[in-house]
Tab-separated table of C-alpha atoms in Angstrom:
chain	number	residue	atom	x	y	z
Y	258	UNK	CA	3.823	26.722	-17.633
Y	259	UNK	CA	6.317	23.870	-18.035
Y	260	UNK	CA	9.774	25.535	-18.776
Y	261	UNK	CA	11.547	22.429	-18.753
Y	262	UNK	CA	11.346	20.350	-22.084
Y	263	UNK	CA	10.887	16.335	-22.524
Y	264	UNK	CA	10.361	14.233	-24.462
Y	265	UNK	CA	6.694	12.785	-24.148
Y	266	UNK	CA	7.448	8.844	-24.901
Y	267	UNK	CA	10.138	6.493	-24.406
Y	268	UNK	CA	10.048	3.300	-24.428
Y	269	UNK	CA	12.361	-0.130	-24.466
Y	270	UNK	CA	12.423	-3.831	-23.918
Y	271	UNK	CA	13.154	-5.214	-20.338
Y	272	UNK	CA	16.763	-5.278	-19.679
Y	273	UNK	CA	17.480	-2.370	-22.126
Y	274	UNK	CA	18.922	1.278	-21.070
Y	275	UNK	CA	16.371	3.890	-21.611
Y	276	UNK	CA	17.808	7.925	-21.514
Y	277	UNK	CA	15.134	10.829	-20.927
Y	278	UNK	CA	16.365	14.118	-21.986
Y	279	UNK	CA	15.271	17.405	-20.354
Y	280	UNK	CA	15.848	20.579	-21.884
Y	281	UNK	CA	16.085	24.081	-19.464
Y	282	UNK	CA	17.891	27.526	-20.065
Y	283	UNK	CA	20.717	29.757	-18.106
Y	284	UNK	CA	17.901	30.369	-15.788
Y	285	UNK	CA	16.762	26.849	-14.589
Y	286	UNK	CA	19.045	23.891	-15.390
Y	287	UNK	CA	21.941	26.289	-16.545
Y	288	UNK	CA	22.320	27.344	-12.326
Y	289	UNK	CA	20.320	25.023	-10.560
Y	290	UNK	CA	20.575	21.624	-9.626
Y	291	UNK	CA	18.128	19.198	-11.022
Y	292	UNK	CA	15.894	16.781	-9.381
Y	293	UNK	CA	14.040	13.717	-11.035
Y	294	UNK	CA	10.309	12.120	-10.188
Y	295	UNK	CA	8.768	8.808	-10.725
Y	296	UNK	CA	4.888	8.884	-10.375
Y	297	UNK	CA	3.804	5.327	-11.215
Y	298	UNK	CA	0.366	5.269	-12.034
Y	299	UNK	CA	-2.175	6.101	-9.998
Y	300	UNK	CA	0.430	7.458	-7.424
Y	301	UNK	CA	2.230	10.540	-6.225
Y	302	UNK	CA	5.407	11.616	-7.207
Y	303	UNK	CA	8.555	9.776	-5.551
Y	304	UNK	CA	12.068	11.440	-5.606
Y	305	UNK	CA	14.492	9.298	-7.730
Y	306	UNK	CA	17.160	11.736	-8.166
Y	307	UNK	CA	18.793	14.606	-6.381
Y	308	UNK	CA	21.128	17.308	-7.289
Y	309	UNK	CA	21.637	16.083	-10.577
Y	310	UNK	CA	23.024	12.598	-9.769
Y	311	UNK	CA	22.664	10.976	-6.501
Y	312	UNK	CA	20.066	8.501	-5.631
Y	313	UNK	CA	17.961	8.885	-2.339
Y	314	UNK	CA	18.283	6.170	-0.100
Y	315	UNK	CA	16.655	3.078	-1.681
Y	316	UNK	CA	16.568	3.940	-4.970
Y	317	UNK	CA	17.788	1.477	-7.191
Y	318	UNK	CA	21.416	2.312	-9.241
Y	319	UNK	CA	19.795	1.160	-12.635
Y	320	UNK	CA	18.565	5.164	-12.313
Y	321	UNK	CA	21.258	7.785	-13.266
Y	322	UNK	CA	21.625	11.615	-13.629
Y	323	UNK	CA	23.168	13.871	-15.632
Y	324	UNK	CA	23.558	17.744	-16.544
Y	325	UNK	CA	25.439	19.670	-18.877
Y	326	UNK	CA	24.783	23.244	-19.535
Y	327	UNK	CA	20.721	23.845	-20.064
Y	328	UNK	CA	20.406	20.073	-20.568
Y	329	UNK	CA	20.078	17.054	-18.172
Y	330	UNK	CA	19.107	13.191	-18.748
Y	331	UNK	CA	18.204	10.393	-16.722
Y	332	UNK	CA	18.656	7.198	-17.309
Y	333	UNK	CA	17.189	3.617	-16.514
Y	334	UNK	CA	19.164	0.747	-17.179
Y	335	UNK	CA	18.401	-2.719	-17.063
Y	336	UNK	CA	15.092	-1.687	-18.102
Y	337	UNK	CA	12.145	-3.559	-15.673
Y	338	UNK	CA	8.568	-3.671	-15.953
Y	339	UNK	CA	8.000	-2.305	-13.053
Y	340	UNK	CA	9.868	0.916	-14.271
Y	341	UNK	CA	6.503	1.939	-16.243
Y	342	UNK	CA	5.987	5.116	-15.075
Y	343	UNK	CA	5.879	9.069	-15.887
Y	344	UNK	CA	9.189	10.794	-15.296
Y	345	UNK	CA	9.493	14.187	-14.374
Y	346	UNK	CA	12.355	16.460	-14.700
Y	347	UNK	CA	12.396	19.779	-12.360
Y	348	UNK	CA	15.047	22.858	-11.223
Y	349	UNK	CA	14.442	26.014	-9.295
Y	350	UNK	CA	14.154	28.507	-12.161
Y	351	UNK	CA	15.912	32.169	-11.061
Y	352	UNK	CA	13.911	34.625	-12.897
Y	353	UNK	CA	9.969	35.760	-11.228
Y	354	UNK	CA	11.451	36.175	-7.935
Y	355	UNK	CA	11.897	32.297	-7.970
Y	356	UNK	CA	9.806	29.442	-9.239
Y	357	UNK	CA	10.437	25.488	-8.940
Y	358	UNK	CA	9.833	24.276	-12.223
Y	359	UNK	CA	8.816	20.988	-13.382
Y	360	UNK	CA	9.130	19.368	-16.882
Y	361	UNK	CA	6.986	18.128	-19.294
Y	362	UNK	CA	6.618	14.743	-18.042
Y	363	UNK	CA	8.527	11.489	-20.466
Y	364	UNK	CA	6.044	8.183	-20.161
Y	365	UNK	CA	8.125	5.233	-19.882
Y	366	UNK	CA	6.564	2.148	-21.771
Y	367	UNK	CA	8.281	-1.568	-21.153
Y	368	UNK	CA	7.406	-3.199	-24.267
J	260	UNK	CA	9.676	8.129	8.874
J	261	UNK	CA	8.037	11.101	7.736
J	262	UNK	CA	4.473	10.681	6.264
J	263	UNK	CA	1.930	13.225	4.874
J	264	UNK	CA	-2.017	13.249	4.362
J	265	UNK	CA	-4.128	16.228	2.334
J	266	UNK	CA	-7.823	16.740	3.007
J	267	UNK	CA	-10.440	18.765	2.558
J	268	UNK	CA	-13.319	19.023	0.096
J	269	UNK	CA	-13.120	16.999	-2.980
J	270	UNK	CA	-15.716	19.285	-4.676
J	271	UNK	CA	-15.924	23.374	-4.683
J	272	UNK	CA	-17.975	26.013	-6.649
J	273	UNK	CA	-16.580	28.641	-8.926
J	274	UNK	CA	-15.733	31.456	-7.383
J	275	UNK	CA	-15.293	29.645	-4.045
J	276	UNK	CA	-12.287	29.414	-2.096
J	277	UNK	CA	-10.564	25.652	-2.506
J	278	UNK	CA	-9.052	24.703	1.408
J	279	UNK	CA	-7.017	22.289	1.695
J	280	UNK	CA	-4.695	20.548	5.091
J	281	UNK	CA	-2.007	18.390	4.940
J	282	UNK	CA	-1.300	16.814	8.595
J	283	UNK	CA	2.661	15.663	8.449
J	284	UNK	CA	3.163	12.642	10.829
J	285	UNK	CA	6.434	10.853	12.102
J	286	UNK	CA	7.946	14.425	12.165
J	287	UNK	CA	7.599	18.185	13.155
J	288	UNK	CA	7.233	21.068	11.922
J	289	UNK	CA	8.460	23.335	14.040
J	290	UNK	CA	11.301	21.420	14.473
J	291	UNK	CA	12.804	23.604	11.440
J	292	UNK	CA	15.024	22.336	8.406
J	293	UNK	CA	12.772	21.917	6.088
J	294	UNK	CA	9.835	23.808	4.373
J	295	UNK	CA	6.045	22.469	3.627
J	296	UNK	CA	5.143	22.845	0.156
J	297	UNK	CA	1.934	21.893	-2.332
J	298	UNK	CA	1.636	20.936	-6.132
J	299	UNK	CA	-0.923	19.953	-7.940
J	300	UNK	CA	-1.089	18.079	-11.309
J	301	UNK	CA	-4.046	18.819	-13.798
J	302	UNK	CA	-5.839	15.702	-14.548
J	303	UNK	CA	-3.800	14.111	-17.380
J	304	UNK	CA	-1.567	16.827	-16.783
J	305	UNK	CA	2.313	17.414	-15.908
J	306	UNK	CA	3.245	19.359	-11.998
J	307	UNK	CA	2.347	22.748	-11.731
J	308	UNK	CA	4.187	24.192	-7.994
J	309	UNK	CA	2.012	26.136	-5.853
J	310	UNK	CA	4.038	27.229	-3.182
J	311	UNK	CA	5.784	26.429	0.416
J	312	UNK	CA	5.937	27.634	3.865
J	313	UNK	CA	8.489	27.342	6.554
J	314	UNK	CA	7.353	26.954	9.894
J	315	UNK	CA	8.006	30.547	10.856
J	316	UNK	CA	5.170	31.439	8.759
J	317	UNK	CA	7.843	32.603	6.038
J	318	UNK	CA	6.184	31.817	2.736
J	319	UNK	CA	6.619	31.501	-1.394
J	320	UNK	CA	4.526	31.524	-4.143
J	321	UNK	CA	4.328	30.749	-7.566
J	322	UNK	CA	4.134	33.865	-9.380
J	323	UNK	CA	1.061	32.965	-11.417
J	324	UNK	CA	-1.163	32.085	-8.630
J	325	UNK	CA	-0.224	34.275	-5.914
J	326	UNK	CA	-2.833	36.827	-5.639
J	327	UNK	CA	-4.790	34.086	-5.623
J	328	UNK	CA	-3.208	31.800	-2.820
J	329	UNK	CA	-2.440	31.755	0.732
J	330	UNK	CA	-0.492	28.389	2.413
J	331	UNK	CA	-0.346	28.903	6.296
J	332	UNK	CA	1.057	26.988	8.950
J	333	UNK	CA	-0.210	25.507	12.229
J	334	UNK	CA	2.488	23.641	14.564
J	335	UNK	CA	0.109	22.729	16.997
J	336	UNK	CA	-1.435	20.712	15.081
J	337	UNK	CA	1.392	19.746	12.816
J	338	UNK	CA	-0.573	20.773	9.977
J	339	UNK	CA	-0.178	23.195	6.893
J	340	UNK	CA	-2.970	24.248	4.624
J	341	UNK	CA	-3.298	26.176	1.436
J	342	UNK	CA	-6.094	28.495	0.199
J	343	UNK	CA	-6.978	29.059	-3.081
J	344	UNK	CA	-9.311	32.051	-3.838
J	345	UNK	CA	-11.694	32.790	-7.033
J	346	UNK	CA	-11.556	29.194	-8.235
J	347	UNK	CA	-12.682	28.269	-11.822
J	348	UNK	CA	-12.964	25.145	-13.780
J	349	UNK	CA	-8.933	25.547	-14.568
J	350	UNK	CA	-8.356	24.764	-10.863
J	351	UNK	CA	-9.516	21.017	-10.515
J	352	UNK	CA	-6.393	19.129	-9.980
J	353	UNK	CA	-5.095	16.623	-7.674
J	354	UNK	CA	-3.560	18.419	-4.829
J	355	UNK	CA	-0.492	17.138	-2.799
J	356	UNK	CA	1.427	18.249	-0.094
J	357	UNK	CA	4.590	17.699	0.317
J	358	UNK	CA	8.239	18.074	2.620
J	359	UNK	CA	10.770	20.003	1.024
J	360	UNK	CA	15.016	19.903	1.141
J	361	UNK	CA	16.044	16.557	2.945
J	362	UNK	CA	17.906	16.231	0.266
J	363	UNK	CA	18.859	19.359	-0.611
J	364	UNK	CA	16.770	22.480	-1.431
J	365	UNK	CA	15.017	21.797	-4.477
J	366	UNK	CA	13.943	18.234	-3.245
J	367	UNK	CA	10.456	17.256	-2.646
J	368	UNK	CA	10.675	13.866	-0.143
J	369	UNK	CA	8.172	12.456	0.482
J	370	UNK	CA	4.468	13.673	-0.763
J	371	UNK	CA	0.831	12.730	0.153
J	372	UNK	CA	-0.833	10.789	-1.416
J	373	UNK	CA	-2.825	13.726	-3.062
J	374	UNK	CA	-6.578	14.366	-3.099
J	375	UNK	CA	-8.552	15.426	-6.064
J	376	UNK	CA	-10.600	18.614	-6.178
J	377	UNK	CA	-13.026	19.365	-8.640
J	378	UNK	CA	-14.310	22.997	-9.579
J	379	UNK	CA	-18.000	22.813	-10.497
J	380	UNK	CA	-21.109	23.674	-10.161
């Protein structure tokens, strides 16, 4: 039911800037803010970014957001092992009386 | 600080109704502000939204399981649970609950730490 597009892989060496992309349409990302998830394995979800670009209180500024039309990124820089983890992607999507929509999920390898 | 905790039965049979509570600690419910909400994530699997409540007893669901589920609240307690009617083998998941719009509407902070249900016989 995922509405929201990412990639399924990234990866990068520690110390490197990873980007995720996430891709959405007029009815999600295109008029909705967008939030961002970090599920480390074996764990539950943890907000890592709100309204598109600000970080909840201890959350590290090596994470970033971004949106532009139907499309939003996060990125991770000053890449650490400890950054291995799934990354999720998600909006409130306008159309069916209102869904929250999550994306694909992008797994985030630390070579 | 805010915590939450799901339980319930970690195993159901098909055609059974799944029940599930989350007990929210370290905060109230009926203090207002924010809404109670559950997801679930398929084993392997991305997030899938269920639905939320508020502590009125005002309620959303996702449109693709809502003639199926019911989330309810009890302040008493400080719990909310979620029922989930007709269950088939599509339905195991982990299930969490989780506080919604600290930061903003669309922002789930924090979340159980989820409890798997299986559908079998």
């Amino acid at each position: 039911q995922s509405v929201l597009t990412q990639p399924p892989s990234a990866s990068g060496t520690p110390g490197q800037r990873v980007t995720i992309s996430c891709s959405g349409s007029s009815s999600n990302i295109g008029s909705n803010y967008v939030y961002w998830y970090q599920q480390l394995p074996g764990t539950a979800p943890k907000l890592l970014i709100y309204r598109n670009n600000q970080r909840p209180s201890g959350v590290p500024d090596r994470f970033s957001g971004s949106k532009s039309g139907t499309s939003a990124s996060l990125a991770i820089s000053g890449l650490r092992s400890e950054d291995e983890a799934d990354y999720y992607c998600a909006a409130w999507d306008d159309s069916l009386s209102g869904l929250y929509v999550f994306g694909t999920g992008t797994k985030v390898t630390v070579l | 600080q805010v915590q939450l905790q799901e339980s319930g039965p970690g195993l159901v049979k098909p055609s059974q109704t799944l029940s599930l509570t989350c007990t929210v600690s370290g905060g109230s419910i009926s203090s207002g502000g924010y809404y109670w909400s559950w997801i679930r994530q398929h084993p392997g699997k991305g997030l899938e939204w269920i639905g939320y409540i508020y502590y009125s007893g005002s309620t959303y669901y996702n449109p693709s399981l809502k003639s199926r589920v019911t989330i309810s609240v009890d302040t008493s307690k400080n719990q909310f649970s979620l029922k989930l009617s007709s269950v088939t083998a599509a339905d195991t998941a982990v299930y969490y609950c989780a506080r919604v719009g600290y930061y903003g509407s669309g922002s789930y902070n924090p979340w159980g730490q989820g409890t798997l249900v299986t559908v079998s016989s």
